[in-house]
Coordinates of C-alpha atoms and ligand atoms in Angstrom, one line a residue:
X49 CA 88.2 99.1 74.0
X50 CA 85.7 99.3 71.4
X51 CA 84.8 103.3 70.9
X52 CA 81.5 104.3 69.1
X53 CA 82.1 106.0 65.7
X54 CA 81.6 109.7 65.7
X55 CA 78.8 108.8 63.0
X56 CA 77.0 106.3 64.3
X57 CA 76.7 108.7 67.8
X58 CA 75.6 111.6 66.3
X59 CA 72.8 109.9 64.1
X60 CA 71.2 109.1 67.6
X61 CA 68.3 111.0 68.9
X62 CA 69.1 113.4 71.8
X63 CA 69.2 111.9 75.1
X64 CA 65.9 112.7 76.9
X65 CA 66.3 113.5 80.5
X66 CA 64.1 114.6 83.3
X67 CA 63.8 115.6 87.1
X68 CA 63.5 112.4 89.7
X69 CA 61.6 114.1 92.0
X70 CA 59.9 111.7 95.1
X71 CA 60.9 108.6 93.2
X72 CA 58.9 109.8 89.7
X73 CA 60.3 111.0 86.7
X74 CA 59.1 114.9 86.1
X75 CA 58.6 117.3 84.0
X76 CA 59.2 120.7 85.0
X77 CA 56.5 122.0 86.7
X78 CA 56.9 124.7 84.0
X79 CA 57.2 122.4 81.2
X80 CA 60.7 124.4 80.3
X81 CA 63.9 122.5 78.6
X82 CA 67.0 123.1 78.0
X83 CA 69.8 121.8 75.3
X84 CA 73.0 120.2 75.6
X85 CA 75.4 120.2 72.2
X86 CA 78.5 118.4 71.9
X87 CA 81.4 120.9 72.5
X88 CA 83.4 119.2 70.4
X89 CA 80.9 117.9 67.4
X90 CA 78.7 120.6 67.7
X91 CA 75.4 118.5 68.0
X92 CA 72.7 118.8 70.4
X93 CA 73.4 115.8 71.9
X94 CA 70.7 116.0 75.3
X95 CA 67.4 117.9 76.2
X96 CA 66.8 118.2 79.8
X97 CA 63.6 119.5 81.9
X98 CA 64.4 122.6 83.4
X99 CA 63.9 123.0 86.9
X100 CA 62.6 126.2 88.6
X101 CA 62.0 127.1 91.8
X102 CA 59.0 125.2 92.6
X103 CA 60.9 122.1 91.4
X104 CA 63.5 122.7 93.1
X105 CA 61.3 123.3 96.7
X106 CA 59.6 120.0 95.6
X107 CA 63.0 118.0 95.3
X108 CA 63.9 119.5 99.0
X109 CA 60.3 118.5 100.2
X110 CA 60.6 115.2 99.4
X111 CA 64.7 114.5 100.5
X112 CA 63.0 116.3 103.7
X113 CA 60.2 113.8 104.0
X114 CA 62.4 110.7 103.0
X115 CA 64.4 111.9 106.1
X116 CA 62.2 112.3 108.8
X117 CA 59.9 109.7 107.9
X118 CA 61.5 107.1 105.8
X119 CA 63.5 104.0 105.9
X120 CA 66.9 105.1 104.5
X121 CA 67.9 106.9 107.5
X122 CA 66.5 104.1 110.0
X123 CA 67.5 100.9 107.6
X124 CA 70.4 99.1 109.1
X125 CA 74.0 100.1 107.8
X126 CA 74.2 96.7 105.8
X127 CA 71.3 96.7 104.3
X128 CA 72.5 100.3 102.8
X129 CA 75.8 98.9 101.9
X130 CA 73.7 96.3 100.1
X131 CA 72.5 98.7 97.5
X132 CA 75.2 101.0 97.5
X133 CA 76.8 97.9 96.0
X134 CA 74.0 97.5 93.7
X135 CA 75.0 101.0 92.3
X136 CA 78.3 100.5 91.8
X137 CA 76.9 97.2 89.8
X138 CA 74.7 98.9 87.8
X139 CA 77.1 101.5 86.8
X140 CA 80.2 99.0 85.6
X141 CA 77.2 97.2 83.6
X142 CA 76.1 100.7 81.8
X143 CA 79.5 102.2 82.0
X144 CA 79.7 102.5 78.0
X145 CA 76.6 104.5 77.9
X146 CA 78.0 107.2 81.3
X147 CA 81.4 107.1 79.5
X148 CA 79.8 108.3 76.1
X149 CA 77.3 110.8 77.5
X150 CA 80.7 112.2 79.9
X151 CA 82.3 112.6 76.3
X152 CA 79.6 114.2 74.6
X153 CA 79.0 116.4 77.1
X154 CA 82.2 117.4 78.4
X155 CA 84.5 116.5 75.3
X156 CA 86.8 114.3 77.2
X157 CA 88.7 111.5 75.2
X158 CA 85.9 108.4 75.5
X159 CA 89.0 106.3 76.8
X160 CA 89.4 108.8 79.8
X161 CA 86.1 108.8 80.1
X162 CA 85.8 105.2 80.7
X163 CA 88.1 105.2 83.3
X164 CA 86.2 108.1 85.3
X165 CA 82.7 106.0 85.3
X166 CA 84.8 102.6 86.8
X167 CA 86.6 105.0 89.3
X168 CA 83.8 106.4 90.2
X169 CA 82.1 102.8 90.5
X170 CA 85.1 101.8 92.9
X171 CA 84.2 105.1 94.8
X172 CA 80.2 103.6 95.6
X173 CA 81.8 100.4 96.2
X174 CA 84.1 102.1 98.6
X175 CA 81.5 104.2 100.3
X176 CA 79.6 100.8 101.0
X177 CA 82.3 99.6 103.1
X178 CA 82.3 103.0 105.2
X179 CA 78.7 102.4 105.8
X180 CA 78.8 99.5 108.0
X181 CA 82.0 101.1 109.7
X182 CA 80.5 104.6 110.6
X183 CA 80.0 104.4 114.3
X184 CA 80.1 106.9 117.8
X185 CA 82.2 106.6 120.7
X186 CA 82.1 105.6 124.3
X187 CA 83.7 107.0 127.5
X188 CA 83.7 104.2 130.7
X189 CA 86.5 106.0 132.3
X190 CA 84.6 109.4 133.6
X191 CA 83.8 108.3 137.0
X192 CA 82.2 105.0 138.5
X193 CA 78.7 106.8 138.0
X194 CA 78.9 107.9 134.6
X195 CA 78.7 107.0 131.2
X196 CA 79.4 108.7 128.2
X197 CA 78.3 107.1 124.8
X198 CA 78.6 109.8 121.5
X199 CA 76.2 108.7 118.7
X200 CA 76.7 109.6 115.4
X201 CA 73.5 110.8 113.2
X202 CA 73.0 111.8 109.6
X203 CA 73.0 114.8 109.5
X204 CA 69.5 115.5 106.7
X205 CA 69.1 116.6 103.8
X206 CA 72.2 117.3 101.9
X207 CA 72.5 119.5 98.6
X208 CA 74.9 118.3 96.7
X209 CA 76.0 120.5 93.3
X210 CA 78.2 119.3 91.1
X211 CA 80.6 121.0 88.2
X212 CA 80.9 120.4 84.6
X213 CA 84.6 118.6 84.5
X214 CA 83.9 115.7 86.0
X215 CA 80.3 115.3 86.3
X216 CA 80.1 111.6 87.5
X217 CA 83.4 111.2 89.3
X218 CA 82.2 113.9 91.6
X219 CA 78.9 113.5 92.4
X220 CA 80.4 109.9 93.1
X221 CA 82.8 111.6 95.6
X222 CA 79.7 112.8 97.6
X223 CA 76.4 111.4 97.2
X224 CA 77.2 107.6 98.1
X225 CA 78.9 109.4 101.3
X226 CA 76.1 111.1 101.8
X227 CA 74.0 108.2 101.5
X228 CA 76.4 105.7 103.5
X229 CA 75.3 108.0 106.5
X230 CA 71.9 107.7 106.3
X231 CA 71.1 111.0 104.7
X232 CA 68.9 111.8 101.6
X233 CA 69.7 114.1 99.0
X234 CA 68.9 116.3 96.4
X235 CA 71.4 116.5 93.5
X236 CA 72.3 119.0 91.0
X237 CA 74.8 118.7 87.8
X238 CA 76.1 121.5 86.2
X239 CA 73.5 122.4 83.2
X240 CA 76.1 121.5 80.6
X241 CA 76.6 118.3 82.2
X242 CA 74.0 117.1 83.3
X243 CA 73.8 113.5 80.8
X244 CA 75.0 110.7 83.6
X245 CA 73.6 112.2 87.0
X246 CA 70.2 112.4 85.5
X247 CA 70.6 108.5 84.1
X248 CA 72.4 107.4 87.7
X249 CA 68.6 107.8 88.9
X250 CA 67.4 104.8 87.3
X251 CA 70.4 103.1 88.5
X252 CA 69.5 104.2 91.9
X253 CA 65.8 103.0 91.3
X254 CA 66.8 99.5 90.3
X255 CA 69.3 99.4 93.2
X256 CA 66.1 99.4 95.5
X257 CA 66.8 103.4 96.8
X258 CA 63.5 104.5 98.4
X259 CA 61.5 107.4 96.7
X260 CA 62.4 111.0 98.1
X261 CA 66.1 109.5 99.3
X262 CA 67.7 110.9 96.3
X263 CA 66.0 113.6 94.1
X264 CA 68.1 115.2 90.8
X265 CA 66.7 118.1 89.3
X266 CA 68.9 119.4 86.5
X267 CA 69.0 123.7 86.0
X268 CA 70.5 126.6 86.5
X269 CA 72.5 127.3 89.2
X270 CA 71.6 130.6 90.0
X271 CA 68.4 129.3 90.1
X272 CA 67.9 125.9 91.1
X273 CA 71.3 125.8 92.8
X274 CA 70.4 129.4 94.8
X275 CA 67.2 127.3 96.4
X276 CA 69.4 124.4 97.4
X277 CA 71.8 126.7 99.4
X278 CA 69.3 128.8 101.1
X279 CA 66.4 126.7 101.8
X280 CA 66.0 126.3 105.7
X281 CA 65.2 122.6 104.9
X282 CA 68.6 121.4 103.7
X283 CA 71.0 120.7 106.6
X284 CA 74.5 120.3 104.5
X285 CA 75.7 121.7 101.3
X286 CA 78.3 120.1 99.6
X287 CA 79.3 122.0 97.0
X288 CA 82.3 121.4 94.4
X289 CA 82.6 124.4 91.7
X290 CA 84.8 127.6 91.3
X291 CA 86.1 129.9 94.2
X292 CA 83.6 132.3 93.3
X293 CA 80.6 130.9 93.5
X294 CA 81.4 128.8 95.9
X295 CA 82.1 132.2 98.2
X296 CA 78.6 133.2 97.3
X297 CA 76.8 129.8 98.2
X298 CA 78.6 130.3 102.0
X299 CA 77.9 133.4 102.2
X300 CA 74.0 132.5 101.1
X301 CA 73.8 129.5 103.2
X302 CA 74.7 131.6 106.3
X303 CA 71.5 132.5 107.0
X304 CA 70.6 129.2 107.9
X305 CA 73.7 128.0 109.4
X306 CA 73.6 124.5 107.6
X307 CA 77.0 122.9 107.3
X308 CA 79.4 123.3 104.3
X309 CA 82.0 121.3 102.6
X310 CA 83.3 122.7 99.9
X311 CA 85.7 121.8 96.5
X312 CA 86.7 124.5 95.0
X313 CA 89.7 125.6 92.4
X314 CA 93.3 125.2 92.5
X315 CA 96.5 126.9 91.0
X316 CA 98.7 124.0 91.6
X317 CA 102.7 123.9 91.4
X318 CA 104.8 121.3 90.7
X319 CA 108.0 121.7 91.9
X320 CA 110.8 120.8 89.6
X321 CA 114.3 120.5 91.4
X322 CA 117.6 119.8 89.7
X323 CA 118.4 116.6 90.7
X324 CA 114.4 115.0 89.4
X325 CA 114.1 112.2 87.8
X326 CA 113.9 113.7 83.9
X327 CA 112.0 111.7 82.2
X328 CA 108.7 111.5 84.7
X329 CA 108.9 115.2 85.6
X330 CA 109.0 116.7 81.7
X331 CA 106.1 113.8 81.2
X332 CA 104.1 114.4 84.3
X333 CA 104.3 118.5 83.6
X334 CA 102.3 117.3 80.6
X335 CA 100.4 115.1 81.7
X336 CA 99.5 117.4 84.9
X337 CA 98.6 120.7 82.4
X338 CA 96.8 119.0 79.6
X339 CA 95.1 116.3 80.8
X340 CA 91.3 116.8 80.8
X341 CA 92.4 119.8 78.8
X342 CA 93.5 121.7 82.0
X343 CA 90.0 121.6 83.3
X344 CA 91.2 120.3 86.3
X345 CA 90.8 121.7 89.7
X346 CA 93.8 119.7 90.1
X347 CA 96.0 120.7 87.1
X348 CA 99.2 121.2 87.5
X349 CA 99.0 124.6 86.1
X350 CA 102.4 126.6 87.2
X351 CA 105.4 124.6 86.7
X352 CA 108.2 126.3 89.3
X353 CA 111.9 125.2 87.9
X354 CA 115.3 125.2 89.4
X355 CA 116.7 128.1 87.5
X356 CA 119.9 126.0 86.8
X357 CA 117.9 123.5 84.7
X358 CA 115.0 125.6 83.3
X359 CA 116.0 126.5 80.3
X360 CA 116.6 122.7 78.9
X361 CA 114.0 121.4 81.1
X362 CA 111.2 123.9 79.2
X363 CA 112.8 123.4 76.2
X364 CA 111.6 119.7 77.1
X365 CA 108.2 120.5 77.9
X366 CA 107.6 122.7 74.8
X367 CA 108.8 119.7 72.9
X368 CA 106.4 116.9 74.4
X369 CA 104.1 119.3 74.6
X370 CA 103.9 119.4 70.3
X371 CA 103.5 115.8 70.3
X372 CA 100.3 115.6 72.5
X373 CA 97.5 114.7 70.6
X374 CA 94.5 116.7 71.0
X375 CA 91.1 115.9 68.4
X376 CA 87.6 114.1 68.5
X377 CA 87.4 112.8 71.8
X378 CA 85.5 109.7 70.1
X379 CA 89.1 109.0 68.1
X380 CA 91.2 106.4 69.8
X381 CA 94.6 108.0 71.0
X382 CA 93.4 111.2 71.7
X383 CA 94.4 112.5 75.0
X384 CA 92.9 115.9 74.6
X385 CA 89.6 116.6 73.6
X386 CA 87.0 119.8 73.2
X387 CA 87.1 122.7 75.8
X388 CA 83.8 122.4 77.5
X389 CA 81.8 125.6 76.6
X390 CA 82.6 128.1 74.4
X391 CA 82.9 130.5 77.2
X392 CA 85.8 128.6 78.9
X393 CA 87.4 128.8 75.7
X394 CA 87.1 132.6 75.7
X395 CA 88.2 132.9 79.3
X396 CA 91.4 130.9 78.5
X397 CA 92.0 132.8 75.8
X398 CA 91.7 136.0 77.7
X399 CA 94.3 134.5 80.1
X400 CA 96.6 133.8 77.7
X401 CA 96.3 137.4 76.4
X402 CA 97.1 139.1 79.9
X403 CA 100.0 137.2 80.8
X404 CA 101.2 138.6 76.9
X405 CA 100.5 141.7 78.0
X406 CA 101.7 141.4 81.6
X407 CA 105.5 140.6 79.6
X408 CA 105.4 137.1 79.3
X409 CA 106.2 135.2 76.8
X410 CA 103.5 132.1 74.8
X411 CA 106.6 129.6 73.8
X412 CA 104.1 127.2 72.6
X413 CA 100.1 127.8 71.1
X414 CA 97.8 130.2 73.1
X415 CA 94.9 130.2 70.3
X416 CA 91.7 128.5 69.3
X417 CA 92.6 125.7 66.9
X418 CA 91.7 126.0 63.4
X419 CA 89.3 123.0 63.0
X420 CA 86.1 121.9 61.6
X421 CA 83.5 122.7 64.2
X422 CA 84.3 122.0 68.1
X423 CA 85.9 123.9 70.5
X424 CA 89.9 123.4 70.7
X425 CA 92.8 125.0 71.8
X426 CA 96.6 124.5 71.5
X427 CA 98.7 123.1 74.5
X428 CA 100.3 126.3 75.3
X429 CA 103.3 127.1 77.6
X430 CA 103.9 130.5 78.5
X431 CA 107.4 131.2 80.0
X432 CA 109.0 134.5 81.9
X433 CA 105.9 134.7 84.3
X434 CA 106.5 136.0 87.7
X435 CA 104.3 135.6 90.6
X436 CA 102.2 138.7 90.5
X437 CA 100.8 138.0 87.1
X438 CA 97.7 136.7 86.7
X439 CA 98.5 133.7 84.9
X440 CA 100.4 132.6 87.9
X441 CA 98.1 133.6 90.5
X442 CA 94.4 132.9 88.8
X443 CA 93.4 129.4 87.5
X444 CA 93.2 129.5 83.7
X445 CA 91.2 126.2 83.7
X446 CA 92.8 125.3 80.2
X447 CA 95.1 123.9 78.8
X448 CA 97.5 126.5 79.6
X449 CA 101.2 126.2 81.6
X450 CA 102.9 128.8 83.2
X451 CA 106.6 128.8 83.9
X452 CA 108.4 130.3 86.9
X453 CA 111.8 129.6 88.5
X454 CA 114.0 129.7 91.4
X455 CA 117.1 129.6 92.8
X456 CA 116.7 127.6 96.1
X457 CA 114.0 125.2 97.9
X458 CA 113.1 128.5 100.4
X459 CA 112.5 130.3 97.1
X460 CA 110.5 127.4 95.7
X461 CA 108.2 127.3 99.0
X462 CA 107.5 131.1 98.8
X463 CA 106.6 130.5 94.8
X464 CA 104.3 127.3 95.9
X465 CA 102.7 129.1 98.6
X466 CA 102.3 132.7 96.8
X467 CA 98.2 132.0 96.1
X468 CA 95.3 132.0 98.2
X469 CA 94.6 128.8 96.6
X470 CA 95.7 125.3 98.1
X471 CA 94.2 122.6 96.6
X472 CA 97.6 120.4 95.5
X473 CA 101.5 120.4 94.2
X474 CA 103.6 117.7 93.7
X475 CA 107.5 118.0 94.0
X476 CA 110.1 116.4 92.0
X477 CA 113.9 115.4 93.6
X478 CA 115.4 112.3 94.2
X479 CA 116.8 113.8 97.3
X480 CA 114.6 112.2 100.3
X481 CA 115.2 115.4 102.3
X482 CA 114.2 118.1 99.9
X483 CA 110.9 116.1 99.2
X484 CA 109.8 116.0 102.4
X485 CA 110.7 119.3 103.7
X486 CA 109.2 120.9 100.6
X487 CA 106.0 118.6 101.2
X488 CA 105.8 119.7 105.1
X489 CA 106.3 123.4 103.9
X490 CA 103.7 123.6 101.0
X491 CA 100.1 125.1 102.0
X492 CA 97.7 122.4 100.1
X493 CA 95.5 119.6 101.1
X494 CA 97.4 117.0 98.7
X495 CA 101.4 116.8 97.9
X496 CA 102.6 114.3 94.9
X497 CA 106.3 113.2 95.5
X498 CA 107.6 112.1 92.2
X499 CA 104.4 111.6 90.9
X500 CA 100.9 113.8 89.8
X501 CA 97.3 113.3 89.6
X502 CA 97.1 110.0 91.4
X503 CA 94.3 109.0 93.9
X504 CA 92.2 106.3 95.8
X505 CA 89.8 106.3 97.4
X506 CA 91.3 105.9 100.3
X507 CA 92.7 108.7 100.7
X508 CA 91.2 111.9 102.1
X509 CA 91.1 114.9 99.3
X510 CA 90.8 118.8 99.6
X511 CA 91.8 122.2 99.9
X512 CA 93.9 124.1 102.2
X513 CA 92.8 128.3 102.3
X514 CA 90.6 129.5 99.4
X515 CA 90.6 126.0 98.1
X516 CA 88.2 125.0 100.2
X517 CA 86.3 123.9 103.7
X518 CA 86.5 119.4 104.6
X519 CA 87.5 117.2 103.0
X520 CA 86.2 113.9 100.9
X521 CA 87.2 110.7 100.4
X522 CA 89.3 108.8 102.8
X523 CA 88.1 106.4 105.7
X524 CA 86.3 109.4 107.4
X525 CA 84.2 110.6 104.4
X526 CA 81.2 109.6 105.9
X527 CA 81.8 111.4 109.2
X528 CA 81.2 114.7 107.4
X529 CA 77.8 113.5 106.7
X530 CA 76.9 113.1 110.2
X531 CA 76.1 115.2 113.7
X532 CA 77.3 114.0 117.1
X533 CA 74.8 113.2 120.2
X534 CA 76.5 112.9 123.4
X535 CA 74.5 111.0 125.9
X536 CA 75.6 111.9 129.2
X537 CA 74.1 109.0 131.5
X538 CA 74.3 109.1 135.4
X539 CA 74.4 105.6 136.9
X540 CA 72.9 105.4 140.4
X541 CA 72.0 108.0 143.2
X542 CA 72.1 111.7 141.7
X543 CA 73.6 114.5 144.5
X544 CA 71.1 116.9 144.4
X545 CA 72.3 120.8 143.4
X546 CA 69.2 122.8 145.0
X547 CA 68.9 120.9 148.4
X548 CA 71.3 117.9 149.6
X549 CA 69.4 114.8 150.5
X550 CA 68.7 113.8 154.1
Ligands
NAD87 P1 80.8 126.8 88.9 O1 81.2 127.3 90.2 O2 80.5 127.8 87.8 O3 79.5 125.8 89.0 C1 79.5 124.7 89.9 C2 78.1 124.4 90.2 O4 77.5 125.4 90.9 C3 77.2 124.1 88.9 O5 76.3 123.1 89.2 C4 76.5 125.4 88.8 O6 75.2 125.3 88.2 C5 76.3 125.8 90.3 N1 76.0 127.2 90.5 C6 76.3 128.3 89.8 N2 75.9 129.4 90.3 C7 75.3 129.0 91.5 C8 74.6 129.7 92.5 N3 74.5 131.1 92.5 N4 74.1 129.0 93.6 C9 74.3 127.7 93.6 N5 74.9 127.0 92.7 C10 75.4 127.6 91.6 O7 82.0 125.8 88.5 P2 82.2 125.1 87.1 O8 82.6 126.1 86.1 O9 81.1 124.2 86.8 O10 83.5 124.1 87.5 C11 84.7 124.6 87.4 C12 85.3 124.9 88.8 O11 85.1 123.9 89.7 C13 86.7 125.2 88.8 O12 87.0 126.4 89.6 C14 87.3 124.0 89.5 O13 88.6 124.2 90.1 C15 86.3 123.7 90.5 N6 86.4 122.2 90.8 C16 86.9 121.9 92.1 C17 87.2 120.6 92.5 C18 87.7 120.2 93.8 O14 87.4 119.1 94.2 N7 88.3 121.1 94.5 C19 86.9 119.6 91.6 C20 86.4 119.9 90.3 C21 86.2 121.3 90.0

């Protein structure tokens, strides 16, 4: 793979990017910007419109208009799966450009990058197959004069807001859903990420999408993203972002009553028993913490370890841990990159500085790395945690692993299940038994046996508690994109109710 020199990307002009509002790129109506650096090269690297309210009510006007009157909705399922598939196309032909923009804006290695815009292809491709599968139900057997038929609709307009980790893989887990089901959408990426959902609209042009199906207006969330939640005009939000806000957005959508699905954050355990296999479970702790630089809802942030092997296996960890290579994400090799903003540096920091002061111990890194310009911090493993700390309770969202231990696998389940989040764990035995009674026990909406931070798109992906609400992904994705009609048809002579015939 061929990676652009660090050089030769930051001699380039800033990406220019605006709001695809109705089919048109837009200004704001404002004429406000905004400006993206490089977390990791400190460069401005982007300059987006800003959207404000009125953009943001224009956006919804339009998804509204493409809904009620326009083709997408009424165009047949094949003839949707037909450009769905011209998406996916036109990303895998522009996927050096979305995996350079994902690493200058997020400050993930170029190489993961890469990966991320062809999975995220697979996941349009995938969502094209669903569309000519979505259908209703019938009932012949209620009675010789009655039929039952359940239709499935799209359900409208759809908000979809996106986070800052992994801008294009997500929007990818929702809008070509979205779209598969005949809805039209308005899209927001997070403002620091905004690069490759603002150029997927001229992808979606090309791909024949008609104007006002899917608007993107990039901005601030309390702003832009507040109007998307409450606006009596959208009918879902799907929402993927932290616990917090994504508390707030229910609680603003209420008013309404339009249907949520939400992706929210995770403080994920993998279970470490005695009798693992070694090798994979010290190399998948690491991968599972550091990869994206923890900024994973999925991370496998708490490590919980047989007490009889703990010692040597975090001995291990700390080890492998030194070895992990963490620089410019445009370097080949690099499997960590920047920390996104400066502020999720700071907030990682102060993480690391309450579970010191809480009593437990940093047995590897816990600081800001000492380089020239970017935003970097150690691999750090802090050890001696209990469960009431708030390292082990909280997600850190950095490249930070916490340590706890136990004795038995009833121990171990009462560890796993000890947050109010439930997003994911993964267990490691080679005992058939213990990995599936600890995988039937844990509270969380995916369980890894023997291996971490695998998908497909087959496969359905969400959180259990404060985690989140539905699900994505999987043979049913489109479903949650869609209402139910029942049609309740009498066949024949009805018995009257008010006055029997004859
Ligand atoms: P965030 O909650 O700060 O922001 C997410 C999105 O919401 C952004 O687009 C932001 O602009 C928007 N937003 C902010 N305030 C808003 C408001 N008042 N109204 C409407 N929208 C608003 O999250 P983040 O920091 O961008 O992302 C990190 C979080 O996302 C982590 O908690 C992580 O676990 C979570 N996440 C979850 C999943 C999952 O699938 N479960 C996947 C990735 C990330």
């Amino acid at each position: 793979m061929k990676i652009p020199t660090t050089s030769e990307v930051l001699a380039r002009e800033p990406f220019q990017g605006k709001l695809l509002i109705d089919g048109a790129w837009v200004d704001a109506a404002d004429g406000a910007t905004f400006e993206r650096e490089s977390p990791a090269h400190d460069k401005v690297v982007a300059v987006y419109a800003k959207a404000g309210v009125a953009d943001a009510e224009k956006a919804i006007e339009s998804a509204r208009r493409a809904f009620d009157h326009g083709e997408w909705p009424k165009m047949k399922a094949a003839e949707r799966a037909t450009i769905l598939r011209k998406v996916a196309d036109g990303i895998l032909a522009r996927k050096e450009e979305f995996a350079l923009m994902e690493t200058l804006e997020n400050g993930k290695p170029y190489e993961q990058a890469m990966s991320e815009i062809e999975g995220a292809a697979d996941l349009w491709q995938y969502a094209a197959t669903l569309a000519r599968n979505l259908h209703g139900d019938s009932y012949n057997n209620l009675g010789e004069d009655t039929l039952g038929v359940v239709l499935r609709d799209p359900i409208g307009v759809v908000s979809v807001i996106t986070p800052w980790n992994f801008p294009f893989l997500i929007v990818s887990q929702k809008l070509p859903f979205a779209l598969a089901a005949g809805c039209t959408a308005v899209v927001k990426p997070a403002e620091v990420t905004s690069g490759t959902t603002i150029m997927l609209g001229d992808i979606l042009i090309e791909a024949g999408m008609p104007a006002g199906a899917v608007n993107i207006i990039s901005g601030s969330g309390r702003v832009v993203g507040d109007v998307m939640v409450t606006h009596k005009d959208v009918d879902m939000l799907s929402f993927t972002g932290s616990t917090g806000v994504g508390k707030q957005a229910v609680a603003k959508s209420a008013d309404t009553l339009k249907k949520v699905s939400m992706e929210l954050g995770g403080k994920n355990p993998q279970i470490i028993f005695d009798d693992c296999d070694w090798d994979a479970a010290v190399d998948a702790t690491v991968f599972g913490i550091y990869f994206n630089a923890g900024q994973c809802c999925n991370s496998g942030s708490r490590i919980l370890v047989q007490k009889s092997i703990a010692e040597k296996f975090v001995a291990e960890v700390v080890e492998r841990s030194k070895l992990v290579k963490v620089g410019d994400p445009l370097e080949a090799g690099v499997q960590v990159g920047a920390i996104t903003t400066t502020k999720q540096c700071e907030t990682i920091l102060e993480y690391v500085e309450s579970a010191r002061k809480e009593g437990a111990t940093i047995a590897l890194g816990g600081s800001r790395m000492d380089t020239d310009g970017g935003t970097y911090i150690e691999p750090t493993v802090v050890t001696g945690v209990t469960k009431d700390m708030e390292i082990a309770k909280e997600e850190v969202f950095g490249p930070v692993l916490a340590v706890l231990t136990f004795d038995d696998l009833d121990d171990a389940i009462d560890l796993a299940n000890s947050t109010l989040f439930g997003l994911s764990a993964a267990v490691w035995s080679k005992d058939f038994s213990t990995c599936m009674t600890a995988a039937r026990r844990i509270d969380a909406g995916t369980v890894w046996v023997n291996t971490f931070l695998e998908g497909n798109a087959e496969l359905p992906f969400g959180g259990y508690r404060e985690s989140g609400i539905g699900r994505e992904l999987g043979r049913l994705a489109t479903e949650d994109y869609t209402e139910t009609k029942t049609l309740f048809m009498h066949l024949g002579e009805r018995t009257n109710w008010y006055l029997p015939k004859g």
